[in-house]
Coordinates of C-alpha atoms and ligand atoms in Angstrom, one line a residue:
M12 CA 24.0 -18.4 0.5
S13 CA 24.3 -15.0 -1.0
V14 CA 21.6 -13.7 -3.2
L15 CA 22.0 -11.3 -6.2
V16 CA 18.8 -9.6 -6.9
S17 CA 18.5 -8.6 -10.4
N18 CA 15.9 -7.2 -13.1
F19 CA 13.2 -9.3 -14.8
I20 CA 12.6 -7.8 -18.3
N21 CA 10.6 -9.4 -21.2
G22 CA 10.2 -12.7 -19.4
E23 CA 13.8 -13.2 -18.0
V24 CA 15.9 -12.5 -15.1
V25 CA 18.4 -9.6 -16.7
Q26 CA 21.6 -8.7 -14.7
S27 CA 22.2 -5.0 -14.7
T28 CA 25.3 -3.7 -16.1
S29 CA 25.4 -0.6 -13.8
G30 CA 27.9 -1.9 -11.2
R31 CA 26.2 -0.3 -8.5
T32 CA 24.6 -2.5 -5.7
L33 CA 23.2 -2.3 -2.3
E34 CA 23.9 -4.9 0.3
L35 CA 20.9 -6.6 1.8
F36 CA 20.7 -7.9 5.5
N37 CA 18.5 -10.3 7.6
P38 CA 17.4 -7.6 10.1
A39 CA 16.9 -10.6 12.7
N40 CA 20.8 -11.2 13.0
G41 CA 22.5 -8.5 10.8
E42 CA 24.0 -11.1 8.6
L43 CA 24.5 -10.2 5.0
R44 CA 22.2 -12.0 2.7
G45 CA 23.5 -10.8 -0.6
K46 CA 23.0 -7.7 -2.8
V47 CA 20.4 -5.9 -5.0
Q48 CA 21.6 -4.5 -8.4
L49 CA 20.7 -0.8 -8.7
S50 CA 20.0 -0.5 -12.5
T51 CA 20.6 2.4 -15.0
P52 CA 18.3 4.6 -16.3
Q53 CA 18.8 3.1 -19.7
E54 CA 17.9 -0.2 -18.3
A55 CA 14.6 1.2 -16.9
L56 CA 13.8 2.6 -20.3
S57 CA 14.5 -0.6 -22.1
A58 CA 11.8 -2.1 -19.6
V59 CA 9.4 0.7 -20.9
A60 CA 10.1 -0.1 -24.4
V61 CA 9.3 -4.0 -23.9
A62 CA 6.1 -3.0 -21.8
K63 CA 5.1 -0.7 -24.4
N64 CA 5.2 -3.3 -27.0
A65 CA 3.7 -6.0 -25.0
Q66 CA 0.8 -4.0 -23.8
L67 CA -0.6 -4.0 -27.6
E68 CA -1.5 -7.4 -27.6
W69 CA -2.3 -7.9 -24.1
Q70 CA -5.0 -5.0 -24.3
A71 CA -6.3 -7.0 -27.2
T72 CA -6.8 -9.9 -25.1
P73 CA -10.6 -10.4 -23.8
P74 CA -10.8 -9.5 -20.2
L75 CA -12.2 -12.9 -19.5
Q76 CA -8.9 -14.4 -20.7
R77 CA -7.1 -11.9 -18.6
A78 CA -9.1 -12.7 -15.5
R79 CA -8.0 -16.3 -16.1
V80 CA -4.6 -15.4 -15.7
M81 CA -5.4 -13.8 -12.5
F82 CA -7.3 -16.9 -11.4
K83 CA -4.0 -19.1 -12.0
F84 CA -1.9 -16.4 -10.4
K85 CA -4.0 -16.5 -7.2
A86 CA -3.8 -20.2 -7.2
L87 CA 0.1 -20.1 -7.3
L88 CA 0.3 -17.5 -4.8
E89 CA -1.6 -19.7 -2.5
Q90 CA 0.5 -22.5 -3.4
H91 CA 3.8 -20.5 -2.6
A92 CA 2.6 -18.7 0.4
D93 CA 4.8 -20.3 3.0
E94 CA 8.0 -19.8 0.7
M95 CA 7.1 -16.2 0.0
A96 CA 6.2 -15.3 3.8
T97 CA 9.6 -17.0 4.7
L98 CA 11.5 -14.8 2.2
I99 CA 9.4 -11.7 3.6
T100 CA 10.6 -12.5 7.1
Q101 CA 14.1 -13.1 6.0
E102 CA 14.6 -9.8 4.5
H103 CA 12.1 -7.5 6.1
G104 CA 11.9 -9.0 9.4
K105 CA 8.3 -9.1 10.2
V106 CA 7.3 -12.5 11.9
H107 CA 6.0 -15.3 9.7
S108 CA 2.4 -15.4 10.4
D109 CA 2.4 -11.6 9.8
A110 CA 4.1 -12.0 6.4
L111 CA 1.5 -14.6 5.6
G112 CA -1.3 -12.1 6.7
E113 CA 0.3 -9.5 4.3
L114 CA 0.1 -11.9 1.4
T115 CA -3.7 -12.7 2.3
R116 CA -4.2 -9.0 1.9
G117 CA -2.4 -8.9 -1.5
L118 CA -4.1 -12.1 -2.6
E119 CA -7.7 -10.4 -1.9
V120 CA -7.0 -7.8 -4.6
V121 CA -6.0 -10.6 -7.2
E122 CA -9.4 -11.9 -6.2
F123 CA -11.1 -8.6 -6.8
A124 CA -9.3 -8.5 -10.2
C125 CA -10.5 -12.0 -11.2
G126 CA -13.9 -10.1 -11.7
I127 CA -12.6 -7.6 -14.2
P128 CA -15.0 -8.5 -17.1
H129 CA -17.8 -7.1 -14.8
L130 CA -15.7 -4.0 -13.5
L131 CA -14.9 -3.1 -17.1
K132 CA -18.7 -3.4 -18.4
G133 CA -19.0 0.6 -18.6
E134 CA -22.4 2.6 -18.8
H135 CA -25.1 2.7 -21.6
S136 CA -27.9 4.9 -22.2
L137 CA -30.5 4.5 -24.9
N138 CA -32.0 7.4 -26.6
V139 CA -29.7 10.3 -25.0
G140 CA -31.3 12.1 -27.9
R141 CA -34.0 10.9 -30.2
E142 CA -32.5 7.8 -31.8
I143 CA -29.1 8.6 -30.4
D144 CA -27.4 6.1 -28.0
S145 CA -24.4 6.7 -25.7
H146 CA -22.0 4.1 -24.0
S147 CA -18.7 4.3 -22.2
M148 CA -15.7 2.1 -22.6
M149 CA -13.1 1.9 -19.9
Q150 CA -9.9 1.5 -21.8
P151 CA -6.3 0.8 -20.4
V152 CA -3.8 3.6 -19.9
G153 CA -1.0 1.7 -21.5
V154 CA 2.4 1.3 -19.6
C155 CA 2.0 1.6 -15.6
V156 CA 4.6 1.9 -13.2
G157 CA 4.6 0.9 -9.6
I158 CA 7.1 2.3 -6.9
T159 CA 6.7 0.5 -3.7
P160 CA 7.8 0.9 0.0
F161 CA 9.9 -1.7 2.1
N162 CA 7.1 -2.3 4.6
F163 CA 4.9 -4.6 2.7
P164 CA 7.0 -6.1 -0.2
V165 CA 4.2 -8.1 -1.5
M166 CA 1.0 -6.6 -0.4
V167 CA 1.6 -3.1 -1.7
P168 CA 2.9 -4.2 -5.2
L169 CA -0.2 -6.5 -5.2
W170 CA -2.5 -3.4 -4.4
M171 CA -1.3 -2.3 -7.9
I172 CA -0.2 -5.2 -10.1
P173 CA -3.4 -7.3 -10.6
V174 CA -5.8 -4.4 -11.1
S175 CA -3.5 -2.8 -13.5
L176 CA -2.8 -5.8 -15.5
A177 CA -6.4 -7.1 -15.5
C178 CA -7.4 -3.6 -17.0
G179 CA -5.1 -4.3 -20.1
N180 CA -2.1 -2.5 -19.1
S181 CA 1.6 -3.6 -18.8
F182 CA 3.3 -3.0 -15.6
I183 CA 6.8 -2.2 -14.5
L184 CA 7.4 -2.7 -10.5
K185 CA 10.3 -0.7 -8.9
P186 CA 10.4 -2.5 -5.7
S187 CA 11.9 -1.0 -2.5
E188 CA 15.7 -1.7 -2.5
K189 CA 15.7 -2.9 1.0
D190 CA 13.6 -6.1 0.4
P191 CA 13.4 -6.7 -3.3
S192 CA 13.8 -10.4 -3.4
V193 CA 10.2 -11.3 -3.3
S194 CA 9.4 -9.0 -6.4
L195 CA 11.2 -11.9 -8.7
M196 CA 9.1 -14.5 -7.2
L197 CA 5.9 -12.4 -8.2
A198 CA 7.2 -12.1 -11.8
D199 CA 8.0 -15.8 -11.9
L200 CA 4.4 -16.8 -10.7
L201 CA 2.8 -14.4 -13.2
Q202 CA 4.8 -15.9 -15.9
Q203 CA 3.8 -19.3 -14.7
A204 CA 0.1 -18.1 -14.6
G205 CA 0.4 -17.6 -18.6
L206 CA 1.1 -13.8 -18.5
P207 CA 2.8 -12.9 -21.8
D208 CA 6.3 -12.0 -21.5
G209 CA 7.0 -8.2 -21.2
V210 CA 3.8 -7.4 -19.9
F211 CA 5.1 -7.4 -16.2
N212 CA 8.6 -6.3 -15.4
V213 CA 10.7 -5.4 -12.5
V214 CA 13.6 -3.0 -12.4
Q215 CA 15.6 -2.7 -9.5
G216 CA 17.0 0.5 -8.3
D217 CA 16.8 3.8 -6.6
K218 CA 16.2 7.6 -7.6
E219 CA 18.0 7.2 -10.8
V220 CA 15.6 4.6 -12.3
V221 CA 12.6 6.3 -10.8
D222 CA 13.5 9.6 -12.3
A223 CA 13.9 7.8 -15.8
L224 CA 10.6 6.3 -15.6
L225 CA 9.0 9.5 -14.5
E226 CA 10.5 11.1 -17.4
S227 CA 9.7 8.6 -20.1
K228 CA 7.1 9.9 -22.4
D229 CA 5.8 6.1 -22.9
V230 CA 4.6 5.9 -19.2
A231 CA 1.2 6.7 -18.8
A232 CA 0.6 6.2 -15.0
V233 CA 2.4 5.9 -11.9
S234 CA 1.4 4.4 -8.5
F235 CA 3.7 5.2 -5.7
V236 CA 3.4 4.2 -2.1
G237 CA 6.2 5.3 0.4
S238 CA 7.2 8.3 2.7
T239 CA 5.3 11.8 2.4
P240 CA 8.1 13.7 1.2
I241 CA 8.9 11.4 -1.7
A242 CA 5.2 10.9 -2.5
E243 CA 5.0 14.6 -3.0
A244 CA 8.0 15.0 -5.2
I245 CA 6.8 12.0 -7.4
Y246 CA 3.5 13.5 -7.5
A247 CA 4.8 16.8 -8.6
K248 CA 7.3 15.4 -11.1
G249 CA 5.0 12.8 -12.6
S250 CA 2.2 15.4 -13.1
A251 CA 4.4 17.9 -14.7
N252 CA 5.4 15.1 -17.2
G253 CA 1.8 14.7 -18.0
K254 CA 1.3 11.2 -16.1
R255 CA -1.6 10.2 -14.2
V256 CA -0.2 9.9 -10.5
Q257 CA -1.4 8.4 -7.3
A258 CA 1.0 8.8 -4.6
L259 CA 0.3 7.5 -1.1
G260 CA 2.4 8.8 1.8
G261 CA 3.0 8.5 5.5
A262 CA 0.9 8.6 8.6
K263 CA 0.4 9.3 12.2
N264 CA -2.7 7.0 13.2
H265 CA -4.7 8.1 16.2
L266 CA -7.0 5.7 18.1
V267 CA -9.4 7.4 20.6
V268 CA -10.5 5.4 23.8
M269 CA -13.7 6.8 25.2
P270 CA -14.5 6.4 28.8
D271 CA -17.2 4.0 28.1
A272 CA -14.9 1.9 25.9
D273 CA -14.5 -1.9 26.8
L274 CA -11.1 -1.0 27.9
E275 CA -9.6 -4.5 27.9
G276 CA -10.6 -4.9 24.3
A277 CA -9.3 -1.5 23.3
T278 CA -5.7 -2.2 25.0
N279 CA -5.8 -5.7 23.2
A280 CA -6.6 -3.9 20.0
I281 CA -4.1 -1.1 20.6
M282 CA -1.3 -3.9 21.2
G283 CA -1.6 -5.4 18.2
A284 CA -2.2 -2.2 16.0
A285 CA 1.0 -0.3 17.4
Y286 CA 3.4 -3.1 18.0
G287 CA 2.6 -5.5 15.1
A288 CA 5.3 -5.6 12.3
A289 CA 7.4 -3.4 15.0
G290 CA 5.0 -0.5 14.1
E291 CA 6.4 -0.5 10.5
R292 CA 3.0 -0.1 9.0
C293 CA 1.4 2.9 7.4
M294 CA -1.9 2.1 9.3
A295 CA -0.1 1.4 12.6
I296 CA -1.7 3.0 15.6
S297 CA 1.2 5.6 17.0
V298 CA -1.1 7.7 19.1
A299 CA -3.7 6.4 21.7
V300 CA -6.0 9.5 22.8
A301 CA -7.5 8.6 26.2
V302 CA -10.4 10.8 27.0
G303 CA -10.4 11.7 30.6
D304 CA -7.7 11.1 33.1
D305 CA -9.4 8.4 34.6
T306 CA -9.5 6.5 31.2
A307 CA -5.8 7.4 30.6
D308 CA -4.7 6.1 33.9
R309 CA -6.5 2.7 33.4
L310 CA -5.2 2.6 29.9
V311 CA -1.7 3.2 30.6
A312 CA -1.6 0.7 33.4
S313 CA -2.9 -2.0 31.2
L314 CA -0.7 -1.2 28.4
K315 CA 2.3 -1.1 30.5
E316 CA 1.8 -4.4 31.5
K317 CA 1.3 -5.9 28.2
V318 CA 4.1 -4.0 26.5
E319 CA 6.4 -5.4 29.1
A320 CA 5.5 -8.9 28.3
L321 CA 5.7 -8.5 24.5
R322 CA 7.7 -11.2 23.0
V323 CA 10.2 -9.5 20.9
G324 CA 12.8 -11.5 18.5
P325 CA 13.3 -13.4 15.3
G326 CA 10.4 -14.0 13.2
L327 CA 11.4 -17.3 11.9
G328 CA 12.1 -20.7 13.9
V329 CA 11.0 -19.8 17.4
T330 CA 8.2 -21.7 18.9
P331 CA 5.8 -20.0 20.2
E332 CA 6.3 -17.5 17.4
N333 CA 7.4 -14.0 18.6
E334 CA 5.0 -11.3 18.6
M335 CA 7.3 -8.7 17.2
G336 CA 10.4 -8.8 15.1
P337 CA 13.1 -6.6 14.3
L338 CA 13.1 -3.1 12.5
I339 CA 14.4 -3.0 8.7
S340 CA 17.7 -1.7 9.3
K341 CA 20.3 -0.7 11.7
P342 CA 20.2 3.1 10.6
H343 CA 16.5 2.9 11.0
M344 CA 16.8 1.2 14.5
N345 CA 19.2 4.2 15.6
K346 CA 16.7 6.7 14.2
V347 CA 13.8 5.2 16.2
K348 CA 16.3 5.3 19.4
E349 CA 16.8 8.9 18.7
Y350 CA 13.1 9.5 18.6
I351 CA 12.6 7.8 21.9
Q352 CA 15.6 10.1 23.4
S353 CA 13.6 13.2 21.9
G354 CA 10.3 12.2 23.8
V355 CA 12.2 12.0 27.1
D356 CA 14.1 15.3 26.4
Q357 CA 10.9 17.1 25.6
G358 CA 9.2 16.0 28.7
A359 CA 7.0 12.9 27.9
T360 CA 6.9 10.2 30.5
L361 CA 8.6 7.1 29.3
V362 CA 6.6 4.3 30.8
V363 CA 8.4 1.5 28.9
D364 CA 11.7 2.0 27.2
G365 CA 12.3 -0.5 24.4
R366 CA 16.1 0.7 24.0
G367 CA 17.3 -1.8 26.5
I368 CA 16.1 -4.9 25.2
E369 CA 18.2 -7.8 24.7
P370 CA 16.6 -10.5 22.5
A371 CA 18.7 -13.8 21.7
S372 CA 19.5 -12.8 18.6
P373 CA 21.7 -9.8 17.6
G374 CA 19.4 -8.1 15.0
Y375 CA 17.9 -4.6 14.8
F376 CA 15.6 -4.7 17.8
V377 CA 13.9 -2.1 19.6
G378 CA 11.4 -3.4 22.2
G379 CA 7.9 -2.2 22.5
T380 CA 8.1 1.5 24.0
L381 CA 5.3 3.4 25.7
F382 CA 5.0 7.2 26.4
D383 CA 2.4 8.9 28.4
D384 CA 1.8 12.6 28.7
V385 CA 2.7 13.3 25.0
T386 CA 1.6 16.7 23.7
P387 CA 1.0 17.8 20.1
D388 CA 4.3 20.1 20.2
M389 CA 6.5 17.2 20.9
T390 CA 8.6 15.4 17.8
I391 CA 7.4 12.0 18.8
Y392 CA 3.8 13.3 18.4
K393 CA 4.7 15.2 14.8
D394 CA 6.6 12.8 13.0
E395 CA 5.8 9.3 11.9
I396 CA 8.5 7.2 13.7
F397 CA 7.6 4.2 11.8
G398 CA 8.7 2.1 15.0
P399 CA 7.3 0.3 18.1
V400 CA 6.7 3.6 20.0
L401 CA 3.3 4.3 21.2
S402 CA 2.3 7.6 22.5
V403 CA -0.6 8.2 24.9
V404 CA -2.1 11.8 24.5
R405 CA -4.6 12.9 27.2
A406 CA -7.6 14.7 26.0
K407 CA -10.2 16.5 28.4
D408 CA -13.2 15.4 26.2
Y409 CA -14.2 13.9 23.0
Q410 CA -14.3 17.3 21.1
Q411 CA -10.4 17.8 22.0
A412 CA -9.7 14.2 21.1
L413 CA -11.2 14.9 17.7
Q414 CA -9.4 18.3 17.4
F415 CA -6.1 16.6 17.9
I416 CA -6.7 14.3 15.1
N417 CA -8.0 16.9 12.7
D418 CA -5.2 19.3 13.3
H419 CA -2.5 16.5 12.4
E420 CA -0.8 16.8 8.9
F421 CA -1.5 13.3 8.3
G422 CA -4.7 11.7 7.5
N423 CA -4.4 8.1 6.8
G424 CA -6.1 6.0 9.5
T425 CA -7.9 6.4 12.8
A426 CA -10.2 4.6 15.0
I427 CA -12.6 5.2 18.0
F428 CA -13.2 2.9 20.8
T429 CA -16.6 3.5 22.5
R430 CA -20.0 1.7 23.1
D431 CA -22.0 4.9 22.3
G432 CA -23.4 5.1 19.0
D433 CA -23.8 8.9 18.9
T434 CA -20.2 9.5 19.6
A435 CA -19.0 7.0 17.0
R436 CA -21.4 8.4 14.2
D437 CA -20.1 11.8 15.0
F438 CA -16.5 10.7 14.9
T439 CA -17.1 9.0 11.5
E440 CA -18.6 12.0 10.0
Q441 CA -16.4 14.9 11.4
V442 CA -13.0 13.2 11.3
Q443 CA -10.6 14.6 8.6
I444 CA -9.2 11.0 7.8
G445 CA -9.4 8.7 5.0
M446 CA -10.0 5.3 6.8
V447 CA -11.9 5.1 10.0
G448 CA -12.6 2.3 12.4
V449 CA -15.1 2.1 14.9
N450 CA -14.0 -0.5 17.5
V451 CA -11.7 -1.8 14.8
P452 CA -8.1 -0.7 15.4
I453 CA -6.5 -1.1 11.7
P454 CA -9.3 -0.2 9.1
V455 CA -7.7 -1.3 6.1
P456 CA -10.5 -1.5 3.4
M457 CA -11.0 -4.9 1.7
A458 CA -9.8 -5.2 -1.8
F459 CA -13.4 -4.4 -3.3
H460 CA -13.3 -0.9 -1.6
S461 CA -10.6 1.4 -2.1
F462 CA -7.6 2.4 0.3
G463 CA -6.2 5.9 0.7
G464 CA -5.9 8.5 3.2
W465 CA -6.6 12.3 3.5
K466 CA -4.4 15.3 3.9
R467 CA -0.7 14.8 3.4
S468 CA -1.2 11.0 3.4
I469 CA -1.9 11.0 -0.2
F470 CA -1.4 13.0 -3.3
G471 CA -3.7 12.6 -6.4
P472 CA -7.4 12.1 -6.5
L473 CA -7.8 8.5 -7.0
N474 CA -7.1 5.6 -4.0
V475 CA -5.8 2.0 -4.7
H476 CA -7.8 -1.1 -5.5
G477 CA -11.6 -1.4 -5.3
N478 CA -13.4 1.1 -8.1
D479 CA -10.8 3.8 -7.8
G480 CA -8.2 1.4 -8.6
V481 CA -10.1 0.4 -11.9
R482 CA -10.7 4.0 -12.7
F483 CA -7.1 5.0 -12.1
Y484 CA -5.8 2.1 -14.5
T485 CA -8.5 3.0 -17.2
R486 CA -9.4 5.9 -19.4
M487 CA -13.1 6.5 -20.0
K488 CA -14.1 6.9 -23.6
T489 CA -17.8 7.8 -24.3
V490 CA -19.3 7.1 -27.7
T491 CA -22.4 8.9 -28.8
A492 CA -23.9 7.2 -31.8
R493 CA -26.9 7.6 -34.2
W494 CA -27.0 5.0 -36.8
P495 CA -29.0 5.4 -40.3
K496 CA -32.5 3.6 -40.2
G497 CA -31.5 1.5 -43.2
Q498 CA -34.0 0.0 -45.7
R499 CA -37.5 -0.4 -44.6
E500 CA -39.3 -1.8 -47.5
S501 CA -38.4 -4.1 -50.5
E502 CA -38.5 -2.3 -53.7
F503 CA -39.4 -4.5 -56.8
V504 CA -39.0 -2.0 -59.6
M505 CA -35.6 -1.5 -61.4
P506 CA -33.7 0.7 -58.8
T507 CA -33.1 4.1 -59.8
M508 CA -31.4 7.1 -58.3
K509 CA -33.8 9.2 -56.0
Ligands
NAD616 P1 10.4 5.6 1.0 O1 9.7 6.8 0.7 O2 11.9 5.7 1.4 O3 10.6 4.5 -0.3 C1 9.5 4.3 -1.1 C2 9.9 4.0 -2.6 O4 10.5 5.2 -3.2 C3 11.1 2.9 -2.8 O5 10.8 2.3 -3.8 C4 12.3 3.8 -2.9 O6 13.4 3.2 -3.6 C5 11.7 5.0 -3.7 N1 12.5 6.3 -3.5 C6 13.2 6.5 -2.2 N2 13.8 7.6 -2.3 C7 13.5 8.2 -3.6 C8 13.6 9.3 -4.3 N3 14.5 10.3 -3.7 N4 13.5 9.4 -5.5 C9 12.8 8.4 -6.2 N5 12.3 7.2 -5.5 C10 12.9 7.1 -4.1 O7 9.6 4.8 1.9 P2 10.0 3.4 2.7 O8 10.9 3.8 3.8 O9 10.4 2.4 1.7 O10 8.4 3.1 3.4 C11 8.0 3.5 4.5 C12 7.0 4.8 4.2 O11 6.0 4.4 3.4 C13 6.5 5.2 5.4 O12 6.4 6.7 5.3 C14 4.8 4.6 5.4 O13 3.9 5.4 6.2 C15 4.6 4.7 3.9 N6 3.6 3.8 3.6 C16 2.5 4.3 3.1 C17 1.5 3.5 2.8 C18 -0.1 4.2 2.6 O14 -0.7 3.2 1.9 N7 -0.4 5.4 2.6 C19 1.7 2.1 2.9 C20 2.8 1.7 3.2 C21 3.8 2.5 3.5

């Protein structure tokens, strides 16, 4: 069955007239699944016009009613979870249970948005001056746009959509062109949940439509998640055009293993964090910093055994389920293999080479790869590889480990594994990173906290979901009011002008 992924505008699936399409493949076997349409700038602008119009009525809908749509949306997502996860696996490649995990993390943001009447309460002060009161209102910003990456085709859109809609905005999603099908399921479920037509729209496409959206005067806010160079460009262009922008970029997440750590626990944690979703996670651990040579030797030996035993293959239809699926595309697979070669050429020790893997299925697979003796000058250390390649860096002490992390250009996530409270406390305070784990390998904040990195992993002051998300999708207005005292006494004489 061949799919043709189109737009969803004003409550309907709408075909693009551009004639431009991109092919979609199943990464587990390389088979052609169908095509996605690449819309024209005019089609993107027609979605903006629809969203602008629909937003006015939606903004006037009481927050409690907007929350009820979110409650229904949550129930529908749960009902269709298996179907959605299957679609994610077919297009992205991650194993089915991991696709379900992604959906759960997105669903938690919907749950957060169900509390929107509380989140929009604002502030109130009595008697800011004599008989003068002040209160703030958090009003929607208008038409919001989300531009999302391939690696979480449901979770990342759900970082944005529920909060934006619950705040009273309309939303246009521009999904990744690599795995866009599930975006239309989101649109369908939102419609079934009772969201009025036009409040949520999907425009498929590439740079052409993104540029049109960034240039439209009717778009108020843009949330972007993707690679750092594009994030930086989107932030610059969107801000120059007067939009509110949050642009989350790439990562190189380090996990420090201290000599006193539970090594078996740390190794198990690293395995999931480095190789889950084939390393295609912005919070994947791609560098393990072992403190002391003894720690490094023990860690590498333990990792080697586990990496060699990784079950790699298709994410669907295999029992027991594989632990790691394919990469998103053939070009990406080739790029990851080139990175592995560059590590070898630049002098790192290749402990496990994933290039030679031969899974039962002819997809875009690279097996788990492990390097030792990696140093900060190497390309495999500096770049985000976005594949199942883990580098072990040897640090002489804790301070050097900390320095490695703080000197890196990215600042998304990090973790430390230790039994020592002093070290852990110092680490959480000194490390220049946005999301920090202590004996937790992937410290992705829950929906009621906010997600975002530091340094070149984010552009813009506000993170996604949690309180920052509500701030991002609302504009605060503060009212200061004095009311006339009115009539104090009844008068029984004939009124005359005084
Ligand atoms: P990408 O930057 O290639 O694409 C992201 C989005 O931008 C897609 O919708 C794409 O169509 C669009 N896009 C691509 N080129 C564009 C251009 N020139 N102009 C305008 N729009 C353009 O990213 P990707 O490969 O889909 O995703 C992987 C990247 O996303 C990794 O770097 C990963 O770290 C990052 N990521 C970051 C986070 C985070 O929270 N920081 C989360 C997930 C993914």
